[in-house]
mmCIF file of C-alpha atoms and ligand atoms in Angstrom:
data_model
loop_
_atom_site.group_PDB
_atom_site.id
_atom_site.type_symbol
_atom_site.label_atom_id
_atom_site.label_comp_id
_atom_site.label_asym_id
_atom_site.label_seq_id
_atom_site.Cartn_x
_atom_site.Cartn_y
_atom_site.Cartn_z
ATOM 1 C CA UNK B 24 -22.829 -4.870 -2.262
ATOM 2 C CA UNK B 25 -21.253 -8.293 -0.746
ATOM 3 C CA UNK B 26 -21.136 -11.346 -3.220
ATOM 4 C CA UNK B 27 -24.044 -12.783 -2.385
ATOM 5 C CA UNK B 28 -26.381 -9.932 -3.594
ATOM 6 C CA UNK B 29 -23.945 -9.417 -6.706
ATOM 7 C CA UNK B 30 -24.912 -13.229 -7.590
ATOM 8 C CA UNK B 31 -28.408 -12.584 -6.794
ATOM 9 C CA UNK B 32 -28.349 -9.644 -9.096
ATOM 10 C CA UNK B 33 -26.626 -11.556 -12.046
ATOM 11 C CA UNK B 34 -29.400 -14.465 -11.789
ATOM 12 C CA UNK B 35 -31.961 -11.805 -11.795
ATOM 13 C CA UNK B 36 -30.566 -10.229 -14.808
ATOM 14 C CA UNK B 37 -30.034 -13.307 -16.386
ATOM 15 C CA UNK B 38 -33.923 -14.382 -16.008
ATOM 16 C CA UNK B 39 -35.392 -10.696 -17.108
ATOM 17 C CA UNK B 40 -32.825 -11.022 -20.367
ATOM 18 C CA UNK B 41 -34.202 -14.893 -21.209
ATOM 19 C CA UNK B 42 -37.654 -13.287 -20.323
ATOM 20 C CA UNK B 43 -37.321 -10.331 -22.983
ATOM 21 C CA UNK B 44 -36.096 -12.662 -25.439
ATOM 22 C CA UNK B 45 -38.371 -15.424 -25.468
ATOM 23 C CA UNK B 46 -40.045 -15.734 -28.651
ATOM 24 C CA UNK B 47 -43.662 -16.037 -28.750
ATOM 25 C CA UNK B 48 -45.972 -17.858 -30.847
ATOM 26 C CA UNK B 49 -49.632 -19.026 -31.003
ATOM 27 C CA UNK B 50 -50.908 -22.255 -32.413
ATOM 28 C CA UNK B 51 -53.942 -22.810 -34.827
ATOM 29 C CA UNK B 52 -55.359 -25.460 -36.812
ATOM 30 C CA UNK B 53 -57.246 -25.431 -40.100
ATOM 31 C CA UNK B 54 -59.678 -27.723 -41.842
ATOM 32 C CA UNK B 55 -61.536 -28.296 -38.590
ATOM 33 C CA UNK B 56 -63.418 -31.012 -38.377
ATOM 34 C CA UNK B 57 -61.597 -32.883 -40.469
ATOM 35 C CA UNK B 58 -63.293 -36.451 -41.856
ATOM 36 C CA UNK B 59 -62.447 -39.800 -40.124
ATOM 37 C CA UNK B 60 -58.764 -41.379 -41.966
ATOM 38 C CA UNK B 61 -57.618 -45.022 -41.806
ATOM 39 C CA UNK B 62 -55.287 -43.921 -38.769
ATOM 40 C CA UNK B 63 -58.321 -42.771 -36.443
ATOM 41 C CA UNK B 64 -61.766 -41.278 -36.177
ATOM 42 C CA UNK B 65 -62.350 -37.590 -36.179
ATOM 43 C CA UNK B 66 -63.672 -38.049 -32.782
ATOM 44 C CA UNK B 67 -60.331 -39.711 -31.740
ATOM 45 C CA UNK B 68 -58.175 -36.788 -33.434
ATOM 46 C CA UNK B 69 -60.215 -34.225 -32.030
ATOM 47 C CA UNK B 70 -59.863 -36.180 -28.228
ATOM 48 C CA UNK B 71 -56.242 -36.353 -29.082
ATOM 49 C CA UNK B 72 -55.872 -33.233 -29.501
ATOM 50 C CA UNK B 73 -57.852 -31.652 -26.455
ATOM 51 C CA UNK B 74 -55.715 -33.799 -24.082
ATOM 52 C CA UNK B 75 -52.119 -32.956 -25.560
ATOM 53 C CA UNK B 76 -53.408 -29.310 -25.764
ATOM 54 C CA UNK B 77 -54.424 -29.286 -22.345
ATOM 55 C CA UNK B 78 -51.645 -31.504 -20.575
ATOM 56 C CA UNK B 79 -49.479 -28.869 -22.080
ATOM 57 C CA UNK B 80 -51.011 -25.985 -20.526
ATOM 58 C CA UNK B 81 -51.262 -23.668 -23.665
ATOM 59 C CA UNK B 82 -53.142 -20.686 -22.901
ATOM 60 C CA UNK B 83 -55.337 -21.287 -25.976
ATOM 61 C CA UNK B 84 -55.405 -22.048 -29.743
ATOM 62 C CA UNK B 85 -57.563 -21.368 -32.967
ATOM 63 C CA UNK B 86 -59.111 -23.694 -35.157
ATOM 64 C CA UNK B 87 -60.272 -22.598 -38.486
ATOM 65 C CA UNK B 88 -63.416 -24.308 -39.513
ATOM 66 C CA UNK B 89 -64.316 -25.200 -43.342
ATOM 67 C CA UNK B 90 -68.179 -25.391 -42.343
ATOM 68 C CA UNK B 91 -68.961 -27.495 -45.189
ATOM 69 C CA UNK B 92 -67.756 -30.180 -42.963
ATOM 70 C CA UNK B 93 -70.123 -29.627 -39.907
ATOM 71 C CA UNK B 94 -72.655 -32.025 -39.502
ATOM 72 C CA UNK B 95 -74.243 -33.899 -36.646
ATOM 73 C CA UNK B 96 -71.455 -35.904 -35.817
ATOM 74 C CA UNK B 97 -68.609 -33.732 -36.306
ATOM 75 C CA UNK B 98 -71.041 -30.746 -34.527
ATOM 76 C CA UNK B 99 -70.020 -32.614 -31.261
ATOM 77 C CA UNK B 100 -66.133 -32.226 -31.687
ATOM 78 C CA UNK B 101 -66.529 -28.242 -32.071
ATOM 79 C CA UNK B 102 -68.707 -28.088 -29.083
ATOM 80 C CA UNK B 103 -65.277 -30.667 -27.309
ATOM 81 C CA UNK B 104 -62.712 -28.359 -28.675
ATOM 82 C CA UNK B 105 -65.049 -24.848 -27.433
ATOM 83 C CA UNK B 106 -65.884 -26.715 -24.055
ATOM 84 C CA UNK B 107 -61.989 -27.106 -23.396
ATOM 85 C CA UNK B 108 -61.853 -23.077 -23.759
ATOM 86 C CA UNK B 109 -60.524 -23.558 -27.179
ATOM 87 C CA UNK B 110 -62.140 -20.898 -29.796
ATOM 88 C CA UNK B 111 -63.158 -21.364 -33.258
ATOM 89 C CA UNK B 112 -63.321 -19.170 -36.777
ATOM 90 C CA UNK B 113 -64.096 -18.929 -40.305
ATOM 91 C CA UNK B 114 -61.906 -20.745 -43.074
ATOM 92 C CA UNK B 115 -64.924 -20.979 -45.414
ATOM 93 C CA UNK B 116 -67.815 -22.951 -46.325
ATOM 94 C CA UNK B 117 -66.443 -24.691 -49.389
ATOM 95 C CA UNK B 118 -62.765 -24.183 -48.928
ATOM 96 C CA UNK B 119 -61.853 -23.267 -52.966
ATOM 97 C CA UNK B 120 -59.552 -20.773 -53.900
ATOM 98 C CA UNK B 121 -60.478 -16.996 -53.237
ATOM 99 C CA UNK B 122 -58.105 -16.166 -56.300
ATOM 100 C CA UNK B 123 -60.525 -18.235 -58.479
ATOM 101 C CA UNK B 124 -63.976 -17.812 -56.692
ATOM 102 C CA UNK B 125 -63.177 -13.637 -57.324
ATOM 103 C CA UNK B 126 -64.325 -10.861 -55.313
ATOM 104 C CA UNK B 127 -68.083 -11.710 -55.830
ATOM 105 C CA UNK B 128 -68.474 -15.359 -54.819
ATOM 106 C CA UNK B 129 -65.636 -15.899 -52.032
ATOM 107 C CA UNK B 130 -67.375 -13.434 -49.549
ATOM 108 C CA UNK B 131 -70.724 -15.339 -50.111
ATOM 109 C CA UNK B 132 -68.955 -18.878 -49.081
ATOM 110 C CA UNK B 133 -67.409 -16.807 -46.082
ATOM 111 C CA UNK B 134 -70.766 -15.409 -45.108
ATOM 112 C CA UNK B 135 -72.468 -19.484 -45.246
ATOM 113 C CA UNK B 136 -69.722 -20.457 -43.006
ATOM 114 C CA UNK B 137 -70.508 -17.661 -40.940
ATOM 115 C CA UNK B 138 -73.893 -18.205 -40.225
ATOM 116 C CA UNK B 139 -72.901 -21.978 -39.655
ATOM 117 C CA UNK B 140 -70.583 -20.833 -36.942
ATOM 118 C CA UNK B 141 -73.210 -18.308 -35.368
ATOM 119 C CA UNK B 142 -74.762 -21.254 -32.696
ATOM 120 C CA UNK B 143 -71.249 -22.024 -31.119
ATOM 121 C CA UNK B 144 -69.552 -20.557 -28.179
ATOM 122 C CA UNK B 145 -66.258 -19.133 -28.480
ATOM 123 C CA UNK B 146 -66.357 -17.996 -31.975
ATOM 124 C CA UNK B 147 -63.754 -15.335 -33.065
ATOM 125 C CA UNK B 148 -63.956 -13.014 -35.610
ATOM 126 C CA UNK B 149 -61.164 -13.770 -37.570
ATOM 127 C CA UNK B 150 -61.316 -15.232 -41.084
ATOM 128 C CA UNK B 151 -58.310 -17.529 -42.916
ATOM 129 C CA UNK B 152 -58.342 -17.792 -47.002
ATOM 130 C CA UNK B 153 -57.860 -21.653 -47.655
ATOM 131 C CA UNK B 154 -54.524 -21.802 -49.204
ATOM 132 C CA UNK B 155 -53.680 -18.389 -47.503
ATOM 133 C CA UNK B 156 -55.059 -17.533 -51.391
ATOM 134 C CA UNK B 157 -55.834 -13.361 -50.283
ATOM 135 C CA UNK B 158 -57.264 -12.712 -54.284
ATOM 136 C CA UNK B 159 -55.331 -13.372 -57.948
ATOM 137 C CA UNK B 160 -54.372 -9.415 -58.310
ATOM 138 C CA UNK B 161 -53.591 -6.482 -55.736
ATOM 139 C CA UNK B 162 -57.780 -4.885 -57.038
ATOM 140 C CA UNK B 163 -58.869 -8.503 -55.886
ATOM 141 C CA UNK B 164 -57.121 -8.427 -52.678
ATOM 142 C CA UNK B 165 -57.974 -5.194 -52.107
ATOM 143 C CA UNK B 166 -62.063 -5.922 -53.009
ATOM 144 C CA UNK B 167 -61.842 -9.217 -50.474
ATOM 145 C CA UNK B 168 -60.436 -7.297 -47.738
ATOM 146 C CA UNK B 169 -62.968 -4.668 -47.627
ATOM 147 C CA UNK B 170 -65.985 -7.385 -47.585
ATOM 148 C CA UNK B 171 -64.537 -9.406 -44.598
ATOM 149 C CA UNK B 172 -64.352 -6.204 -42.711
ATOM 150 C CA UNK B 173 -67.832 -5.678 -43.862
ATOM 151 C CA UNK B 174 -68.594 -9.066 -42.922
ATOM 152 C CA UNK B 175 -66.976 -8.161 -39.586
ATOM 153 C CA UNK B 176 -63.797 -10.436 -39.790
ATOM 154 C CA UNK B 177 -59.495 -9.794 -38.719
ATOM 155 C CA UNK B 178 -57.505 -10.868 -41.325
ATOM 156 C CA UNK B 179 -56.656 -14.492 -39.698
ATOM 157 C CA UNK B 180 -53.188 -14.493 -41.258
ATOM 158 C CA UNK B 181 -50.359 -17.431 -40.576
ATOM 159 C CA UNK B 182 -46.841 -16.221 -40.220
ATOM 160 C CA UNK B 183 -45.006 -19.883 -40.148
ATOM 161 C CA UNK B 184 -46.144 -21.388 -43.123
ATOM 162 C CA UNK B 185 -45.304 -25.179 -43.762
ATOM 163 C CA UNK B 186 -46.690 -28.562 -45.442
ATOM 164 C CA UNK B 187 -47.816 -30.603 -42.086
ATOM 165 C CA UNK B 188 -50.972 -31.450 -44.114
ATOM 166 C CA UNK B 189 -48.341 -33.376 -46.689
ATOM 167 C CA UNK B 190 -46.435 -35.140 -43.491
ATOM 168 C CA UNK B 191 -49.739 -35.886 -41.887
ATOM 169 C CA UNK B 192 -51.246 -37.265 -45.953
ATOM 170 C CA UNK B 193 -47.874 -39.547 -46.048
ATOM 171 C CA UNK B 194 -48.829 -41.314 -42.372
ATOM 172 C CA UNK B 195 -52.482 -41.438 -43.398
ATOM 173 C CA UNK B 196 -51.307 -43.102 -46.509
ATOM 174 C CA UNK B 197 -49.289 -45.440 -44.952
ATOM 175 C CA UNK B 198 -51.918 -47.096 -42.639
ATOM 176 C CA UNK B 199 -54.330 -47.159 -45.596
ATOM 177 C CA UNK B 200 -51.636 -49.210 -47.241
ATOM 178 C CA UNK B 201 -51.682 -51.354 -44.008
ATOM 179 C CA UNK B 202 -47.521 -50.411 -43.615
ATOM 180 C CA UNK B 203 -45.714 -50.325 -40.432
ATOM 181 C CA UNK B 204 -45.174 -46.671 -39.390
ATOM 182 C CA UNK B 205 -41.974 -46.070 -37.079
ATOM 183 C CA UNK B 206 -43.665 -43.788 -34.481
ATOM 184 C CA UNK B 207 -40.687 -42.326 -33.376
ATOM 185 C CA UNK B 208 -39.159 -41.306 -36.363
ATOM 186 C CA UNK B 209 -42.279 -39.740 -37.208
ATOM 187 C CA UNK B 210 -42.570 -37.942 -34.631
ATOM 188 C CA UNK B 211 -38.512 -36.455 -35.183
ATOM 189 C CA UNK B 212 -39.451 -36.146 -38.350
ATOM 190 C CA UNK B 213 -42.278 -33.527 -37.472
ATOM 191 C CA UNK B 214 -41.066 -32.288 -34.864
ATOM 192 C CA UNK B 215 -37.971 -31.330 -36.732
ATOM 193 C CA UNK B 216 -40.048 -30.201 -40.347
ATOM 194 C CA UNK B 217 -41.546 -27.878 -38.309
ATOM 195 C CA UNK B 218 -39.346 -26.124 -35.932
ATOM 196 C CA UNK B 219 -37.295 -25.409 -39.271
ATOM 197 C CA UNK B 220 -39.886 -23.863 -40.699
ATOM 198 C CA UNK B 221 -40.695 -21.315 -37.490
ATOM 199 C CA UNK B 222 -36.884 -20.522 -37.475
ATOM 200 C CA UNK B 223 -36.750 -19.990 -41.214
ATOM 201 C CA UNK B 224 -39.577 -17.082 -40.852
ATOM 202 C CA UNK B 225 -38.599 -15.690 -37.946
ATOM 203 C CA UNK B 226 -35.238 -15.313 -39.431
ATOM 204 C CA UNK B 227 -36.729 -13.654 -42.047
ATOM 205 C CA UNK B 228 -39.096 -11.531 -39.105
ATOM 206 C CA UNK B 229 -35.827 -10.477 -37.736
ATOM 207 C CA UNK B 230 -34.448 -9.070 -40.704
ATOM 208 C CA UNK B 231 -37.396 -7.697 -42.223
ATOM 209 C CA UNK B 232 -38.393 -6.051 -38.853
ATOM 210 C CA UNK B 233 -35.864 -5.420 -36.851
ATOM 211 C CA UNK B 234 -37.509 -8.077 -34.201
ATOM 212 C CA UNK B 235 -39.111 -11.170 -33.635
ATOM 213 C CA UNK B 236 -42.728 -10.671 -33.818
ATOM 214 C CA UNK B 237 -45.119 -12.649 -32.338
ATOM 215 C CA UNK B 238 -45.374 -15.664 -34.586
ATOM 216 C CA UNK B 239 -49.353 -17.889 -35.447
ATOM 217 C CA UNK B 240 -48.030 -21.171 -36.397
ATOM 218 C CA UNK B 241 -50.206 -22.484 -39.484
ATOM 219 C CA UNK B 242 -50.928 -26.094 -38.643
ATOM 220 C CA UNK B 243 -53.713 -28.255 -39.701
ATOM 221 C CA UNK B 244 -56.747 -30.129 -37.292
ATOM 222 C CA UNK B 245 -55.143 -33.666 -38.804
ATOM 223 C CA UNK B 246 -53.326 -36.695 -38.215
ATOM 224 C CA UNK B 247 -50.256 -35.642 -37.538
ATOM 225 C CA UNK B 248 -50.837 -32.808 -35.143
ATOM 226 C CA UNK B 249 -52.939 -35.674 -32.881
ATOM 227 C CA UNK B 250 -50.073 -36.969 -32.814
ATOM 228 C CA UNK B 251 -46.876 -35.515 -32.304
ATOM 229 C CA UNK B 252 -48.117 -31.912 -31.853
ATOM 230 C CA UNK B 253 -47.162 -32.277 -27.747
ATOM 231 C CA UNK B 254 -43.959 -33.265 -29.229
ATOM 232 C CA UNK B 255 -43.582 -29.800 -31.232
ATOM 233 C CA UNK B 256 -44.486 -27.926 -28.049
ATOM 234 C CA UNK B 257 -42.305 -29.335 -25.769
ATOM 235 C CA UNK B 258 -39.373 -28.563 -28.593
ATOM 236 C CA UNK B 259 -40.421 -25.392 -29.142
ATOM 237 C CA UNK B 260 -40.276 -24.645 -25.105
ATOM 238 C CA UNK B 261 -37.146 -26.119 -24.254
ATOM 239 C CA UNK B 262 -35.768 -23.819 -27.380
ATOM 240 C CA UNK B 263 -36.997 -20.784 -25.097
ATOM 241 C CA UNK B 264 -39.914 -20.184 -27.639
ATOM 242 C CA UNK B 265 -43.471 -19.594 -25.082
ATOM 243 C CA UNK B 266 -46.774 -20.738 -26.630
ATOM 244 C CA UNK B 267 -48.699 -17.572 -26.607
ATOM 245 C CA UNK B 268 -53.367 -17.347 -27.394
ATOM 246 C CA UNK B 269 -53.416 -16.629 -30.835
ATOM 247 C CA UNK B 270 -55.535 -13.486 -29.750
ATOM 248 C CA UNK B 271 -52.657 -12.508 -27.667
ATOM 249 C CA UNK B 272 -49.817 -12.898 -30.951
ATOM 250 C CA UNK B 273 -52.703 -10.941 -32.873
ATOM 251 C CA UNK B 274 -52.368 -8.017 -31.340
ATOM 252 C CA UNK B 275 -48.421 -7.683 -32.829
ATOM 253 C CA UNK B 276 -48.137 -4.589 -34.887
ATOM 254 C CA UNK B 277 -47.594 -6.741 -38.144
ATOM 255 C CA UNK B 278 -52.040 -7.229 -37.274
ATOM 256 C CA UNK B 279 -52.079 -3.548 -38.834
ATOM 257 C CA UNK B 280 -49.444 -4.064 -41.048
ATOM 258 C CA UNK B 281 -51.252 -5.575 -44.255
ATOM 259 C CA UNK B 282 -48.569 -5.061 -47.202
ATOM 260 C CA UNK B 283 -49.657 -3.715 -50.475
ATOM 261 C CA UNK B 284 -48.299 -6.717 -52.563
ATOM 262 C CA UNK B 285 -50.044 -9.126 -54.191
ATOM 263 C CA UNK B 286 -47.553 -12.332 -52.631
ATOM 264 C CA UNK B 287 -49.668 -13.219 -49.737
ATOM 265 C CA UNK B 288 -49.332 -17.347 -50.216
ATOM 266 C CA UNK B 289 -46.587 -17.604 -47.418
ATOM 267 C CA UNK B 290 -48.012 -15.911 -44.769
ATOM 268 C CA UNK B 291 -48.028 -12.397 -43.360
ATOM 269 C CA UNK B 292 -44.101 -12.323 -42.201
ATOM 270 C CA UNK B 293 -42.892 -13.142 -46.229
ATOM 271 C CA UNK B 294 -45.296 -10.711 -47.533
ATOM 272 C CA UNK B 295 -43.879 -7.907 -45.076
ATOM 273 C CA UNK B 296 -40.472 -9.016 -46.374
ATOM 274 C CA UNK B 297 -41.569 -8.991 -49.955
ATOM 275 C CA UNK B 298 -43.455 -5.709 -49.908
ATOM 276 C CA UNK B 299 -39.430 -4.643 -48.896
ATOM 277 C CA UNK B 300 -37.750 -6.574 -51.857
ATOM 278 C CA UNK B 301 -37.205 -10.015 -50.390
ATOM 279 C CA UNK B 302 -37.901 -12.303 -53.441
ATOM 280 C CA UNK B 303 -40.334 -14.715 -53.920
ATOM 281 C CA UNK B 304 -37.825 -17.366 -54.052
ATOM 282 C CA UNK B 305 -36.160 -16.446 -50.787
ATOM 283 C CA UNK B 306 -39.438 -16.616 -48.986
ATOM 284 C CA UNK B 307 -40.270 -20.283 -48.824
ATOM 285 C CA UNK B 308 -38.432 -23.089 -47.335
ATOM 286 C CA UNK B 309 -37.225 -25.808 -49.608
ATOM 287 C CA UNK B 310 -39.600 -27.987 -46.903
ATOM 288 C CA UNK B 311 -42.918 -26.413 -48.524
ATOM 289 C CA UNK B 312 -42.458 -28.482 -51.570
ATOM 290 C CA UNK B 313 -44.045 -31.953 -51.519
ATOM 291 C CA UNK B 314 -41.038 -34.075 -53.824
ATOM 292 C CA UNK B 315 -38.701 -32.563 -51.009
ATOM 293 C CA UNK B 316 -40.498 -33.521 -48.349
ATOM 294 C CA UNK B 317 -41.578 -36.903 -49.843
ATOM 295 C CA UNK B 318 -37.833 -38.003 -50.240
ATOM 296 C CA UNK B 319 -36.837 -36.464 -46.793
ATOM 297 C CA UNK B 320 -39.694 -38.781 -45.054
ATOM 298 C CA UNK B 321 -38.799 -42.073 -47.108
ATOM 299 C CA UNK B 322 -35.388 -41.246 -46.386
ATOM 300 C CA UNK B 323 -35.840 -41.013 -42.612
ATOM 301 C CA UNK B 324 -37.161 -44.547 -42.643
ATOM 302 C CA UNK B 325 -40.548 -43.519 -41.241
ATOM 303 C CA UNK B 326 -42.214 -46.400 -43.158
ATOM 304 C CA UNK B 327 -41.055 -49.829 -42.055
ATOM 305 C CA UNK B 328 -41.919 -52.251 -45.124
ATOM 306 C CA UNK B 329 -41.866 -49.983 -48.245
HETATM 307 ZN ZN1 LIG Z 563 -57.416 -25.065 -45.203
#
């Protein structure tokens, strides 16, 4: 073998190892269609959105709707989001608390949402408890789970939790306070927020499991994912990380691996890790706490005249 081919070999190798090792995730977005906010319309966020998703060439991405929101207006941005080859499923009619609804009433608000969904295209069956609340005891859990398989739904689990919906409240606020918002450091700010919280679980993947699994990103249909959520994915890419379809990361063996624990709140990678001892306590980043985050984004000078 002369040099030439050794090289050849070596850049070959080098690809199929960075291949093997990129880490996936999928992308999805709750609270779909979220209301108009003093930073832009709903139309505008949902536009937003199709364009960044699309200019980056992800091969798809899952909003959750809370179908108490659909209307005639907000009907329209669905059918956008479905007409871009994007897909849609069930977060609820009313989006309250299956822990406090119970194992009677929750299944009823999933079934309104359902039939809500049943005239759009590209509906999945997967269903995601608002506040990734699975039930208040393991009999609850255990009750809910068997009537959204009944109800023909996947358990539409997240497996990076974060607070984006706080980051995204603390912009809205700002422009309904008519303050100057520093774009840029917004958009670090996010940007960075997040890709913590990804590393943080799959950190916590890796030990748990042995491997990296492939990762559904918990984000929210709002402000700040119009935004800066192009910014996230060209991060994430240029980390090695590839944006996978969310029907693509659900077919990881952790899809079949719901843990017998009643700690559900941070997502299906943390409630792997706690069904195996990991603590509470261990299993959320100090980010998911909104004093935290509050003093983080005032300290990063995101508002201009505060
Ligand atoms: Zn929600």
């Amino acid at each position: 073998m002369n040099a030439i081919s050794l090289y050849f070999m070596f850049a070959l190798s080098l690809l199929v190892t960075s291949v093997v090792n990129a880490r996936e995730i999928a992308l999805t977005f709750d609270d779909a269609p979220t209301p108009d906010s003093a930073l832009m319309t709903g139309q505008e966020r949902t536009e937003k959105l199709i364009a960044t998703l699309t200019a980056a060439k992800i091969p798809d991405a899952l909003f959750f709707v809370k179908a108490d929101y659909i209307n005639d207006d907000t009907r329209t941005r669905l059918k956008k989001y479905t007409a871009a080859g994007f897909h849609l499923a069930n977060h609820s009619y009313s989006h309250k608390s299956a822990s406090e609804l119970g194992a009677v009433d929750y299944p009823v608000d999933v079934y309104k949402a359902q039939l809500l969904l049943k005239p759009f295209a590209n509906v999945l069956p997967y269903h995601r408890f608002p506040f990734l609340h699975y039930g208040k005891d393991l009999a609850m859990i255990t009750s809910l789970q068997q009537s959204l398989t009944d109800l023909g739904y996947k358990d539409g689990y997240a497996t990076v939790d974060n607070f984006d919906w706080y980051i995204s409240s603390l912009l809205t606020n700002a422009a309904e306070e008519k303050k100057t918002i520093d774009y840029e450091k917004a958009r670090k700010f996010y940007v960075e927020t997040l890709y913590e919280s990804i590393e943080f679980y799959d950190a916590i993947a890796q030990k748990s499991l042995g491997r990296s699994p492939q990762h559904v990103m918990l984000l929210h249909e709002n402000d700040a994912a119009a935004l800066f959520v192009g910014d996230l994915i060209a991060h994430l890419r240029a980390k090695g990380w590839k944006i996978v379809s969310p029907q693509q990361a659900y077919q990881d063996p952790i899809a079949r691996n719901f843990p017998n624990v009643a700690f559900h709140k941070q997502g299906r990678v943390a409630a792997i890790a706690n069904s195996k001892g990991v603590p509470e306590s261990e299993l959320r980043h100090p980010s998911e706490n909104e004093t935290y985050l509050k003093q983080a984004f005032v300290a990063a000078g995101i508002i201009k005249n505060q």
